[in-house]
Amino acid sequence: PFGKSCWFRSLFVHKVDARKDAHSNLLSKKETSNLYKIQFHNVKPECLEAYNSLEAEVQNRLHQDQDYPCEVVGSWNTWYGEQDQAVHLWRYRGGYPALTECLKKLNNNKEYLEFQKERAKMLVSRRNQLLLEFSFWNEPLPRPGPSIYEMRTYNLKPGTMIEWGNHWARAIQYRQENNEAVGGFFSQIGDLYVVYHLWAYGSLQSREETRNSAWLKEGWDANVHYTGRRDANQPHIYNPKKINPKAKVICAS
């Protein structure tokens, strides 16, 4: 039945046009064919320092070898959130073919296979996902000076990804003044309906001030309030443990 309550609720429902295309085609950047892989490695506490050194050494070697079509966007250790964790964000310029090419070469690289065996001794668990970047977010660029990074994870309700994109395409405009918006990504393979927003701040205090100033801007509150009902938000704070000299993305000094 269509009573007053149903009519009242209908005034506040945000409509999204029906689309006959994959979310990845509607939301991702058309001018690039970048594919991203995010890795979460939970490290044995007593092995974290050795793990960081080993991982940095192997990442540098991959970057020096032009035959591998991949680059590290950023590599971090968690400060606040899940402890003794390393997070790596890789970019494959060329999409799935570049990823496939890279994996084939690594599977035939004896040195890399030995690295995997050694690394496995240091890990408690690991997981990864393949991601695409939102068309309306900035592509990750270098950040001057020391920075901390916040990764906010959103698990969306199935069927709301387009709505999310519609609202955040507007909301992100309110977060550009302090250059804090690093990148926005959504999952393609692995856990689905997952969104990652990556932010950079000079310090925890500057994070607090930047976020508070956003709430004073008309329009930010409405967009964030609505999308907040579509997710379970999990913020984590990261410290960069290694900066790749070739990519020079998400950097700190």
Coordinates of N, CA and C in Angstrom, one line a residue:
P1 N 0.8 -1.2 0.0 CA 0.0 0.0 0.0 C 0.9 1.2 0.0
F2 N 0.4 2.3 -0.7 CA 1.1 3.5 -0.8 C 0.5 4.5 0.2
G3 N 1.0 4.4 1.5 CA 0.6 5.4 2.5 C 1.5 6.6 2.6
K4 N 1.2 7.4 3.5 CA 2.0 8.7 3.7 C 3.5 8.4 3.9
S5 N 3.7 7.3 4.7 CA 5.1 7.1 5.1 C 5.9 6.7 3.8
C6 N 5.3 5.9 2.9 CA 6.0 5.5 1.7 C 6.2 6.7 0.8
W7 N 5.2 7.5 0.7 CA 5.4 8.7 -0.1 C 6.5 9.6 0.4
F8 N 6.5 9.8 1.8 CA 7.6 10.6 2.4 C 9.0 10.1 2.2
R9 N 9.1 8.7 2.3 CA 10.5 8.2 2.1 C 10.9 8.3 0.6
S10 N 10.0 8.3 -0.3 CA 10.3 8.4 -1.7 C 11.0 9.7 -2.1
L11 N 10.7 10.8 -1.3 CA 11.3 12.1 -1.5 C 12.8 12.1 -1.3
F12 N 13.3 11.2 -0.5 CA 14.7 11.2 -0.1 C 15.5 10.0 -0.6
V13 N 14.9 9.3 -1.6 CA 15.7 8.2 -2.2 C 16.4 8.8 -3.4
H14 N 17.7 8.6 -3.5 CA 18.6 9.1 -4.6 C 18.5 8.1 -5.7
K15 N 17.9 8.5 -6.8 CA 17.7 7.6 -7.9 C 19.0 7.5 -8.8
V16 N 19.3 6.4 -9.3 CA 20.4 6.2 -10.2 C 19.8 5.6 -11.5
D17 N 20.2 6.2 -12.6 CA 19.7 5.7 -13.9 C 20.2 4.3 -14.1
A18 N 19.3 3.5 -14.7 CA 19.6 2.1 -15.1 C 20.7 2.1 -16.1
R19 N 21.7 1.2 -16.0 CA 22.8 1.2 -16.9 C 22.9 -0.3 -17.4
K20 N 23.3 -0.4 -18.6 CA 23.6 -1.7 -19.3 C 25.0 -1.8 -19.6
D21 N 25.8 -1.7 -18.5 CA 27.3 -1.9 -18.7 C 27.9 -2.3 -17.3
A22 N 29.1 -2.8 -17.3 CA 29.7 -3.2 -16.1 C 30.1 -2.0 -15.3
H23 N 30.1 -2.1 -14.0 CA 30.5 -1.0 -13.1 C 31.9 -0.6 -13.4
S24 N 32.8 -1.5 -13.7 CA 34.2 -1.1 -14.0 C 34.3 -0.2 -15.2
N25 N 33.4 -0.4 -16.2 CA 33.4 0.5 -17.4 C 32.8 1.9 -17.1
L26 N 31.9 1.9 -16.2 CA 31.2 3.2 -15.9 C 32.0 4.0 -14.9
L27 N 32.8 3.4 -14.0 CA 33.4 4.1 -12.9 C 34.9 4.3 -13.1
S28 N 35.6 3.5 -13.9 CA 37.1 3.6 -14.0 C 37.5 4.6 -15.1
K29 N 38.8 4.9 -15.1 CA 39.3 5.9 -16.0 C 39.4 5.3 -17.4
K30 N 38.9 6.0 -18.4 CA 39.0 5.6 -19.8 C 40.3 5.8 -20.4
E31 N 41.0 6.9 -20.0 CA 42.2 7.3 -20.6 C 43.4 6.5 -20.3
T32 N 43.3 5.7 -19.2 CA 44.4 4.8 -18.8 C 43.9 3.4 -18.7
S33 N 44.8 2.5 -18.8 CA 44.5 1.0 -18.6 C 45.2 0.5 -17.4
N34 N 45.3 1.3 -16.3 CA 46.0 0.8 -15.1 C 45.2 -0.2 -14.3
L35 N 45.9 -1.2 -13.9 CA 45.3 -2.2 -13.0 C 46.1 -2.1 -11.7
Y36 N 45.5 -2.2 -10.6 CA 46.2 -2.1 -9.3 C 46.0 -3.4 -8.5
K37 N 47.1 -3.8 -7.8 CA 47.0 -4.9 -6.9 C 47.4 -4.4 -5.5
I38 N 46.5 -4.7 -4.5 CA 46.8 -4.4 -3.1 C 47.1 -5.7 -2.4
Q39 N 48.2 -5.7 -1.6 CA 48.6 -6.8 -0.8 C 48.6 -6.4 0.7
F40 N 48.0 -7.3 1.5 CA 48.1 -7.2 2.9 C 48.9 -8.4 3.5
H41 N 50.0 -8.1 4.1 CA 50.8 -9.2 4.7 C 50.9 -9.0 6.2
N42 N 50.4 -10.0 6.9 CA 50.5 -9.9 8.4 C 51.8 -10.7 8.8
V43 N 52.7 -9.9 9.4 CA 54.1 -10.4 9.6 C 54.2 -10.8 11.0
K44 N 55.0 -11.9 11.3 CA 55.4 -12.2 12.6 C 56.1 -11.1 13.3
P45 N 55.7 -10.6 14.5 CA 56.3 -9.4 15.1 C 57.8 -9.4 15.1
E46 N 58.4 -10.6 15.4 CA 59.9 -10.6 15.5 C 60.6 -10.6 14.2
C47 N 59.8 -10.7 13.1 CA 60.4 -10.7 11.7 C 60.1 -9.4 10.9
L48 N 59.5 -8.4 11.5 CA 59.0 -7.3 10.7 C 60.2 -6.5 10.1
E49 N 61.3 -6.3 10.8 CA 62.4 -5.6 10.3 C 63.1 -6.3 9.2
A50 N 63.3 -7.6 9.4 CA 63.9 -8.4 8.3 C 63.0 -8.5 7.1
Y51 N 61.7 -8.6 7.3 CA 60.7 -8.6 6.2 C 60.8 -7.3 5.4
N52 N 60.8 -6.2 6.1 CA 60.9 -4.9 5.4 C 62.1 -4.8 4.5
S53 N 63.2 -5.2 5.0 CA 64.5 -5.2 4.3 C 64.4 -6.1 3.0
L54 N 63.9 -7.3 3.2 CA 63.9 -8.3 2.1 C 62.9 -7.8 1.0
E55 N 61.8 -7.3 1.5 CA 60.7 -6.8 0.5 C 61.3 -5.6 -0.3
A56 N 61.9 -4.7 0.4 CA 62.5 -3.5 -0.3 C 63.5 -3.9 -1.3
E57 N 64.3 -4.9 -1.0 CA 65.4 -5.3 -1.9 C 64.8 -5.9 -3.2
V58 N 63.8 -6.7 -3.0 CA 63.2 -7.4 -4.2 C 62.4 -6.4 -5.0
Q59 N 61.7 -5.4 -4.4 CA 60.9 -4.4 -5.1 C 61.9 -3.6 -5.9
N60 N 63.0 -3.2 -5.4 CA 64.0 -2.4 -6.1 C 64.5 -3.2 -7.4
R61 N 64.7 -4.4 -7.2 CA 65.2 -5.2 -8.4 C 64.2 -5.3 -9.5
L62 N 62.9 -5.4 -9.1 CA 61.9 -5.5 -10.1 C 61.8 -4.2 -10.8
H63 N 62.0 -3.0 -10.2 CA 61.9 -1.8 -10.8 C 63.1 -1.5 -11.7
Q64 N 64.2 -2.0 -11.4 CA 65.4 -1.8 -12.2 C 65.3 -2.7 -13.5
D65 N 64.5 -3.7 -13.5 CA 64.4 -4.6 -14.6 C 63.2 -4.1 -15.5
Q66 N 63.5 -3.6 -16.7 CA 62.5 -3.0 -17.5 C 61.5 -4.1 -18.2
D67 N 61.9 -5.3 -18.0 CA 61.1 -6.4 -18.6 C 59.8 -6.7 -17.8
Y68 N 59.8 -6.1 -16.6 CA 58.6 -6.3 -15.7 C 57.7 -5.1 -15.8
P69 N 56.5 -5.2 -16.3 CA 55.6 -4.1 -16.5 C 54.8 -3.8 -15.2
C70 N 55.5 -3.6 -14.1 CA 54.8 -3.3 -12.8 C 55.6 -2.3 -12.1
E71 N 55.0 -1.6 -11.1 CA 55.7 -0.6 -10.3 C 55.0 -0.5 -9.0
V72 N 55.7 -0.2 -7.9 CA 55.1 -0.1 -6.6 C 54.7 1.4 -6.4
V73 N 53.4 1.5 -6.2 CA 52.8 2.9 -5.9 C 53.2 3.3 -4.5
G74 N 53.1 2.4 -3.6 CA 53.5 2.7 -2.2 C 53.6 1.4 -1.4
S75 N 54.4 1.5 -0.3 CA 54.6 0.4 0.6 C 54.6 0.9 2.0
W76 N 53.8 0.3 2.9 CA 53.6 0.9 4.2 C 53.6 -0.2 5.3
N77 N 53.9 0.3 6.5 CA 53.6 -0.5 7.7 C 52.5 0.2 8.5
T78 N 51.6 -0.6 9.1 CA 50.5 0.0 9.8 C 50.9 0.6 11.2
W79 N 50.5 1.8 11.4 CA 50.7 2.4 12.8 C 49.4 2.1 13.6
Y80 N 48.3 2.4 13.1 CA 47.0 2.2 13.9 C 46.1 1.4 13.0
G81 N 45.6 0.4 13.6 CA 44.7 -0.6 12.9 C 45.3 -2.0 13.2
E82 N 45.4 -2.8 12.2 CA 46.0 -4.1 12.4 C 47.5 -4.0 12.5
Q83 N 48.0 -4.5 13.6 CA 49.4 -4.3 13.9 C 50.3 -5.4 13.2
D84 N 51.6 -5.0 13.0 CA 52.6 -5.9 12.4 C 52.1 -6.3 11.0
Q85 N 51.6 -5.3 10.3 CA 51.1 -5.5 8.9 C 51.8 -4.7 7.9
A86 N 52.1 -5.2 6.8 CA 52.6 -4.5 5.6 C 51.6 -4.4 4.5
V87 N 51.5 -3.3 3.9 CA 50.6 -3.1 2.8 C 51.3 -2.6 1.6
H88 N 51.1 -3.2 0.4 CA 51.8 -2.9 -0.8 C 50.7 -2.6 -1.9
L89 N 50.9 -1.5 -2.6 CA 50.0 -1.2 -3.7 C 50.8 -1.2 -5.0
W90 N 50.5 -2.1 -5.9 CA 51.2 -2.2 -7.2 C 50.4 -1.7 -8.3
R91 N 51.0 -1.1 -9.3 CA 50.3 -0.7 -10.5 C 50.9 -1.4 -11.7
Y92 N 49.9 -1.9 -12.6 CA 50.3 -2.6 -13.8 C 49.8 -1.7 -15.0
R93 N 50.7 -1.0 -15.6 CA 50.3 -0.2 -16.8 C 50.2 -1.1 -18.0
G94 N 48.9 -1.2 -18.4 CA 48.6 -2.1 -19.5 C 47.5 -3.1 -19.0
G95 N 47.0 -3.0 -17.8 CA 45.9 -3.8 -17.3 C 46.2 -5.3 -17.1
Y96 N 45.2 -6.1 -17.4 CA 45.4 -7.5 -17.2 C 46.5 -8.2 -18.0
P97 N 46.7 -7.8 -19.3 CA 47.8 -8.4 -20.0 C 49.2 -8.1 -19.3
A98 N 49.4 -6.9 -18.8 CA 50.6 -6.6 -18.1 C 50.7 -7.5 -16.8
L99 N 49.6 -7.6 -16.1 CA 49.7 -8.5 -14.9 C 50.0 -9.9 -15.3
T100 N 49.4 -10.5 -16.3 CA 49.7 -11.8 -16.7 C 51.1 -12.0 -17.2
E101 N 51.6 -11.0 -17.9 CA 53.0 -11.1 -18.4 C 54.0 -11.1 -17.2
C102 N 53.7 -10.2 -16.2 CA 54.5 -10.1 -15.0 C 54.5 -11.4 -14.2
L103 N 53.4 -12.0 -14.0 CA 53.3 -13.3 -13.3 C 54.0 -14.4 -13.9
K104 N 53.9 -14.5 -15.3 CA 54.6 -15.6 -16.0 C 56.1 -15.4 -15.8
K105 N 56.6 -14.2 -15.9 CA 58.0 -14.0 -15.8 C 58.5 -14.3 -14.3
L106 N 57.7 -13.9 -13.4 CA 58.1 -14.2 -12.0 C 58.1 -15.7 -11.7
N107 N 57.1 -16.4 -12.2 CA 57.1 -17.8 -12.0 C 58.3 -18.6 -12.6
N108 N 59.0 -18.0 -13.5 CA 60.2 -18.6 -14.1 C 61.5 -17.9 -13.6
N109 N 61.3 -17.1 -12.6 CA 62.5 -16.4 -12.0 C 62.9 -17.1 -10.7
K110 N 64.0 -17.9 -10.8 CA 64.4 -18.7 -9.7 C 64.7 -17.9 -8.4
E111 N 65.3 -16.7 -8.7 CA 65.6 -15.9 -7.5 C 64.4 -15.4 -6.8
Y112 N 63.4 -15.0 -7.6 CA 62.1 -14.6 -7.0 C 61.4 -15.7 -6.3
L113 N 61.4 -16.9 -6.8 CA 60.8 -18.1 -6.1 C 61.5 -18.3 -4.8
E114 N 62.8 -18.1 -4.7 CA 63.5 -18.3 -3.5 C 63.1 -17.2 -2.5
F115 N 62.9 -16.0 -3.0 CA 62.4 -14.9 -2.2 C 61.1 -15.3 -1.5
Q116 N 60.2 -15.8 -2.3 CA 58.9 -16.2 -1.8 C 59.0 -17.2 -0.7
K117 N 59.9 -18.2 -0.8 CA 60.0 -19.2 0.2 C 60.6 -18.5 1.5
E118 N 61.5 -17.6 1.4 CA 62.1 -17.0 2.5 C 61.0 -16.1 3.2
R119 N 60.3 -15.4 2.4 CA 59.2 -14.5 2.9 C 58.1 -15.2 3.6
A120 N 57.8 -16.4 3.1 CA 56.7 -17.2 3.7 C 57.1 -17.6 5.2
K121 N 58.3 -17.7 5.5 CA 58.7 -18.0 6.9 C 58.4 -16.9 7.8
M122 N 58.3 -15.7 7.3 CA 58.1 -14.5 8.1 C 56.6 -14.1 8.3
L123 N 55.7 -14.7 7.5 CA 54.3 -14.3 7.5 C 53.4 -15.2 8.3
V124 N 52.4 -14.5 8.9 CA 51.3 -15.2 9.5 C 50.2 -15.5 8.5
S125 N 49.9 -14.5 7.7 CA 48.8 -14.7 6.7 C 49.0 -13.6 5.7
R126 N 48.4 -13.7 4.5 CA 48.4 -12.7 3.5 C 47.2 -12.8 2.6
R127 N 46.8 -11.7 2.0 CA 45.7 -11.7 1.1 C 45.9 -10.5 0.1
N128 N 45.2 -10.6 -1.0 CA 45.4 -9.5 -2.0 C 44.0 -9.3 -2.8
Q129 N 44.0 -8.2 -3.5 CA 42.8 -7.9 -4.4 C 43.4 -7.2 -5.6
L130 N 42.6 -7.3 -6.7 CA 42.8 -6.5 -7.9 C 41.8 -5.3 -7.9
L131 N 42.3 -4.2 -8.2 CA 41.6 -2.9 -8.1 C 41.6 -2.1 -9.4
L132 N 40.6 -1.3 -9.6 CA 40.6 -0.2 -10.6 C 40.5 1.1 -9.8
E133 N 41.0 2.2 -10.5 CA 40.9 3.5 -9.8 C 39.6 4.2 -10.3
F134 N 39.0 4.9 -9.4 CA 37.8 5.7 -9.8 C 38.2 6.8 -10.8
S135 N 37.3 7.1 -11.7 CA 37.6 8.1 -12.7 C 37.7 9.5 -12.1
F136 N 37.0 9.8 -11.0 CA 37.0 11.1 -10.5 C 38.0 11.4 -9.4
W137 N 38.8 10.4 -9.1 CA 39.9 10.5 -8.1 C 41.2 10.9 -8.8
N138 N 42.1 11.5 -8.0 CA 43.4 11.8 -8.5 C 44.2 10.5 -8.7
E139 N 45.0 10.6 -9.8 CA 46.0 9.5 -9.9 C 47.1 9.7 -8.8
P140 N 47.5 8.7 -8.1 CA 48.5 8.9 -7.0 C 49.8 9.7 -7.5
L141 N 50.1 10.7 -6.8 CA 51.3 11.5 -7.2 C 52.2 11.7 -5.9
P142 N 53.5 12.1 -6.1 CA 54.4 12.3 -5.0 C 53.9 13.3 -4.0
R143 N 54.1 13.1 -2.7 CA 53.8 14.1 -1.7 C 55.1 14.6 -1.1
P144 N 55.3 15.9 -1.1 CA 56.5 16.5 -0.5 C 56.6 16.4 1.0
G145 N 57.7 16.2 1.5 CA 57.9 16.2 2.9 C 57.4 14.9 3.6
P146 N 57.6 14.8 4.9 CA 57.1 13.6 5.6 C 55.6 13.6 5.7
S147 N 55.0 12.4 5.5 CA 53.6 12.2 5.5 C 53.2 10.9 6.2
I148 N 52.0 10.9 6.7 CA 51.3 9.7 7.1 C 50.2 9.5 6.2
Y149 N 49.7 8.2 6.0 CA 48.7 7.9 5.1 C 47.6 7.1 5.8
E150 N 46.4 7.5 5.4 CA 45.2 6.9 6.0 C 44.5 6.2 4.9
M151 N 44.3 4.9 5.1 CA 43.5 4.1 4.1 C 42.1 3.8 4.8
R152 N 41.1 4.3 4.2 CA 39.7 4.0 4.7 C 39.1 3.0 3.8
T153 N 38.6 1.9 4.4 CA 38.0 0.8 3.6 C 36.5 0.8 3.8
Y154 N 35.8 0.7 2.7 CA 34.4 0.7 2.7 C 33.9 -0.6 2.1
N155 N 33.0 -1.4 2.8 CA 32.4 -2.6 2.3 C 31.0 -2.2 1.9
L156 N 30.7 -2.1 0.6 CA 29.4 -1.6 0.1 C 28.4 -2.7 0.0
K157 N 27.1 -2.3 0.1 CA 26.0 -3.2 -0.2 C 26.0 -3.5 -1.7
P158 N 25.8 -4.7 -2.1 CA 25.7 -5.1 -3.5 C 24.7 -4.2 -4.2
G159 N 25.1 -3.7 -5.4 CA 24.1 -2.9 -6.1 C 24.2 -1.4 -5.9
T160 N 25.1 -0.9 -5.0 CA 25.2 0.5 -4.6 C 26.4 1.2 -5.1
M161 N 27.3 0.4 -5.9 CA 28.5 1.0 -6.3 C 28.4 2.2 -7.2
I162 N 27.4 2.2 -8.1 CA 27.1 3.4 -8.9 C 26.7 4.6 -8.1
E163 N 25.8 4.3 -7.2 CA 25.4 5.4 -6.3 C 26.5 6.0 -5.5
W164 N 27.4 5.1 -5.0 CA 28.6 5.6 -4.3 C 29.4 6.5 -5.2
G165 N 29.6 6.0 -6.4 CA 30.4 6.8 -7.4 C 29.8 8.2 -7.7
N166 N 28.5 8.2 -7.8 CA 27.8 9.5 -8.1 C 28.0 10.5 -6.9
H167 N 27.9 10.0 -5.7 CA 28.0 10.9 -4.6 C 29.5 11.4 -4.3
W168 N 30.4 10.4 -4.5 CA 31.8 10.8 -4.2 C 32.4 11.6 -5.3
A169 N 31.9 11.5 -6.5 CA 32.4 12.3 -7.6 C 32.1 13.8 -7.2
R170 N 31.1 14.1 -6.5 CA 30.8 15.4 -6.0 C 31.6 15.7 -4.7
A171 N 31.6 14.7 -3.8 CA 32.2 15.0 -2.5 C 33.7 15.2 -2.6
I172 N 34.4 14.6 -3.5 CA 35.9 14.7 -3.6 C 36.3 16.1 -3.9
Q173 N 35.4 16.9 -4.5 CA 35.8 18.2 -4.8 C 36.0 19.1 -3.6
Y174 N 35.5 18.7 -2.5 CA 35.6 19.4 -1.2 C 36.9 19.0 -0.5
R175 N 37.7 18.1 -1.0 CA 38.9 17.6 -0.3 C 40.1 17.8 -1.2
Q176 N 40.3 18.9 -1.9 CA 41.4 19.1 -2.8 C 42.3 20.2 -2.3
E177 N 41.9 21.0 -1.4 CA 42.6 22.2 -1.1 C 44.0 21.9 -0.4
N178 N 44.1 20.9 0.4 CA 45.3 20.6 1.1 C 46.0 19.4 0.5
N179 N 45.6 19.0 -0.7 CA 46.3 18.0 -1.5 C 46.3 16.7 -0.7
E180 N 45.3 16.4 0.1 CA 45.2 15.2 0.9 C 44.7 14.0 0.2
A181 N 44.0 14.2 -0.9 CA 43.4 13.0 -1.7 C 44.4 12.3 -2.6
V182 N 44.8 11.2 -2.2 CA 45.9 10.4 -2.9 C 45.3 9.6 -4.0
G183 N 44.3 8.7 -3.7 CA 43.7 7.8 -4.7 C 42.5 7.1 -4.2
G184 N 41.6 6.8 -5.1 CA 40.4 6.0 -4.8 C 40.3 4.8 -5.7
F185 N 40.0 3.6 -5.1 CA 40.0 2.4 -5.9 C 38.8 1.5 -5.5
F186 N 38.4 0.7 -6.4 CA 37.3 -0.3 -6.1 C 37.8 -1.7 -6.6
S187 N 37.3 -2.7 -5.9 CA 37.8 -4.1 -6.1 C 37.2 -4.7 -7.4
Q188 N 38.0 -5.5 -8.0 CA 37.5 -6.2 -9.2 C 37.6 -7.7 -9.0
I189 N 38.7 -8.2 -8.4 CA 38.9 -9.6 -8.1 C 39.3 -9.7 -6.7
G190 N 38.8 -10.7 -6.0 CA 39.0 -10.8 -4.5 C 37.7 -10.5 -3.8
D191 N 37.7 -9.9 -2.7 CA 36.5 -9.5 -2.0 C 35.9 -8.4 -2.8
L192 N 34.6 -8.6 -3.2 CA 33.9 -7.6 -4.1 C 33.2 -6.6 -3.3
Y193 N 32.8 -5.5 -4.0 CA 32.1 -4.3 -3.4 C 32.9 -3.7 -2.3
V194 N 34.2 -3.6 -2.5 CA 35.1 -3.0 -1.5 C 35.7 -1.7 -2.2
V195 N 35.7 -0.6 -1.4 CA 36.3 0.6 -1.9 C 37.4 1.0 -0.9
Y196 N 38.5 1.5 -1.5 CA 39.6 2.1 -0.7 C 39.8 3.5 -1.1
H197 N 39.9 4.4 0.0 CA 40.3 5.8 -0.2 C 41.6 6.0 0.5
L198 N 42.5 6.5 -0.2 CA 43.9 6.8 0.4 C 44.1 8.3 0.5
W199 N 44.4 8.7 1.8 CA 44.6 10.1 2.1 C 46.0 10.3 2.7
A200 N 46.6 11.5 2.4 CA 47.9 11.8 3.0 C 47.8 13.1 3.8
Y201 N 48.5 13.1 5.0 CA 48.6 14.2 5.9 C 50.0 14.4 6.4
G202 N 50.3 15.6 6.8 CA 51.6 15.9 7.3 C 51.8 15.3 8.7
S203 N 50.7 15.2 9.5 CA 50.7 14.6 10.8 C 49.3 14.3 11.2
L204 N 49.2 13.6 12.4 CA 47.9 13.3 12.9 C 47.1 14.6 13.2
Q205 N 47.8 15.6 13.7 CA 47.1 16.9 14.0 C 46.6 17.5 12.7
S206 N 47.4 17.5 11.6 CA 46.9 18.1 10.4 C 45.8 17.3 9.8
R207 N 45.8 16.0 10.0 CA 44.6 15.2 9.6 C 43.4 15.7 10.3
E208 N 43.5 15.9 11.6 CA 42.3 16.4 12.4 C 41.8 17.7 11.9
E209 N 42.7 18.6 11.6 CA 42.4 20.0 11.2 C 41.8 19.9 9.8
T210 N 42.3 19.1 8.9 CA 41.9 19.0 7.5 C 40.5 18.4 7.5
R211 N 40.2 17.4 8.2 CA 38.9 16.8 8.3 C 37.9 17.7 8.9
N212 N 38.2 18.4 9.9 CA 37.3 19.3 10.5 C 36.9 20.4 9.6
S213 N 37.9 20.9 8.8 CA 37.6 22.0 7.9 C 36.6 21.6 6.8
A214 N 36.7 20.3 6.4 CA 35.8 19.8 5.3 C 34.4 19.8 5.8
W215 N 34.1 19.6 7.1 CA 32.7 19.6 7.5 C 32.1 21.0 7.6
L216 N 33.0 22.0 7.4 CA 32.4 23.4 7.4 C 32.0 23.8 6.0
K217 N 32.3 22.9 5.0 CA 32.0 23.3 3.6 C 30.6 22.7 3.2
E218 N 29.8 23.6 2.8 CA 28.4 23.2 2.4 C 28.4 22.2 1.2
G219 N 27.8 21.1 1.4 CA 27.8 20.0 0.4 C 28.5 18.8 0.8
W220 N 29.6 18.9 1.6 CA 30.4 17.8 2.0 C 29.6 16.9 2.9
D221 N 28.9 17.5 3.9 CA 28.2 16.7 4.9 C 27.1 15.9 4.3
A222 N 26.4 16.5 3.3 CA 25.3 15.8 2.7 C 25.7 14.5 1.9
N223 N 26.8 14.7 1.2 CA 27.3 13.5 0.4 C 27.9 12.4 1.3
V224 N 28.6 12.8 2.3 CA 29.2 11.8 3.2 C 28.2 11.1 4.0
H225 N 27.2 11.9 4.5 CA 26.2 11.3 5.3 C 25.4 10.2 4.5
Y226 N 25.1 10.5 3.3 CA 24.3 9.5 2.5 C 25.2 8.3 2.2
T227 N 26.4 8.4 1.8 CA 27.2 7.3 1.5 C 27.6 6.5 2.7
G228 N 27.6 7.2 3.9 CA 27.9 6.5 5.1 C 26.9 5.4 5.4
R229 N 25.7 5.4 4.9 CA 24.7 4.4 5.1 C 24.8 3.2 4.1
R230 N 25.9 3.3 3.3 CA 26.1 2.2 2.3 C 27.3 1.4 2.7
D231 N 27.9 1.6 3.8 CA 29.2 0.9 4.0 C 29.5 0.7 5.5
A232 N 30.5 -0.1 5.7 CA 31.1 -0.2 7.1 C 32.5 0.3 6.9
N233 N 32.8 1.4 7.6 CA 34.0 2.2 7.4 C 35.1 1.7 8.3
Q234 N 36.3 1.4 7.8 CA 37.4 0.9 8.6 C 38.7 1.7 8.3
P235 N 38.9 2.8 9.1 CA 40.1 3.6 8.8 C 41.4 3.0 9.5
H236 N 42.5 3.1 8.8 CA 43.8 2.6 9.3 C 44.8 3.7 9.0
I237 N 45.8 3.9 9.8 CA 46.9 4.9 9.6 C 48.1 4.1 9.3
Y238 N 48.8 4.5 8.2 CA 50.0 3.9 7.8 C 51.2 4.8 7.7
N239 N 52.4 4.2 7.9 CA 53.6 4.9 7.8 C 54.4 4.3 6.6
P240 N 54.9 5.1 5.7 CA 55.6 4.6 4.6 C 56.9 3.9 5.1
K241 N 57.2 2.7 4.7 CA 58.4 2.1 5.1 C 59.4 2.0 4.0
K242 N 59.0 2.3 2.7 CA 59.9 2.2 1.6 C 59.3 3.0 0.5
I243 N 60.1 3.8 -0.2 CA 59.7 4.6 -1.3 C 60.5 4.2 -2.5
N244 N 59.8 3.8 -3.6 CA 60.4 3.4 -4.8 C 61.0 4.5 -5.6
P245 N 62.3 4.6 -5.9 CA 62.9 5.7 -6.6 C 62.4 5.9 -8.0
K246 N 61.9 4.8 -8.6 CA 61.5 4.9 -10.0 C 60.0 5.4 -10.1
A247 N 59.1 4.9 -9.3 CA 57.7 5.3 -9.4 C 57.6 6.7 -8.8
K248 N 58.2 6.9 -7.7 CA 58.1 8.2 -7.0 C 56.7 8.7 -6.8
V249 N 55.9 7.7 -6.3 CA 54.5 8.0 -6.0 C 54.3 7.7 -4.5
I250 N 53.4 8.5 -3.9 CA 53.2 8.4 -2.5 C 54.5 8.4 -1.7
C251 N 55.2 9.5 -1.8 CA 56.5 9.6 -1.2 C 56.6 10.4 0.1
A252 N 57.5 10.2 0.9 CA 57.8 11.0 2.1 C 59.3 11.0 2.3
S253 N 59.7 12.0 3.1 CA 61.1 12.1 3.4 C 61.4 12.4 4.8

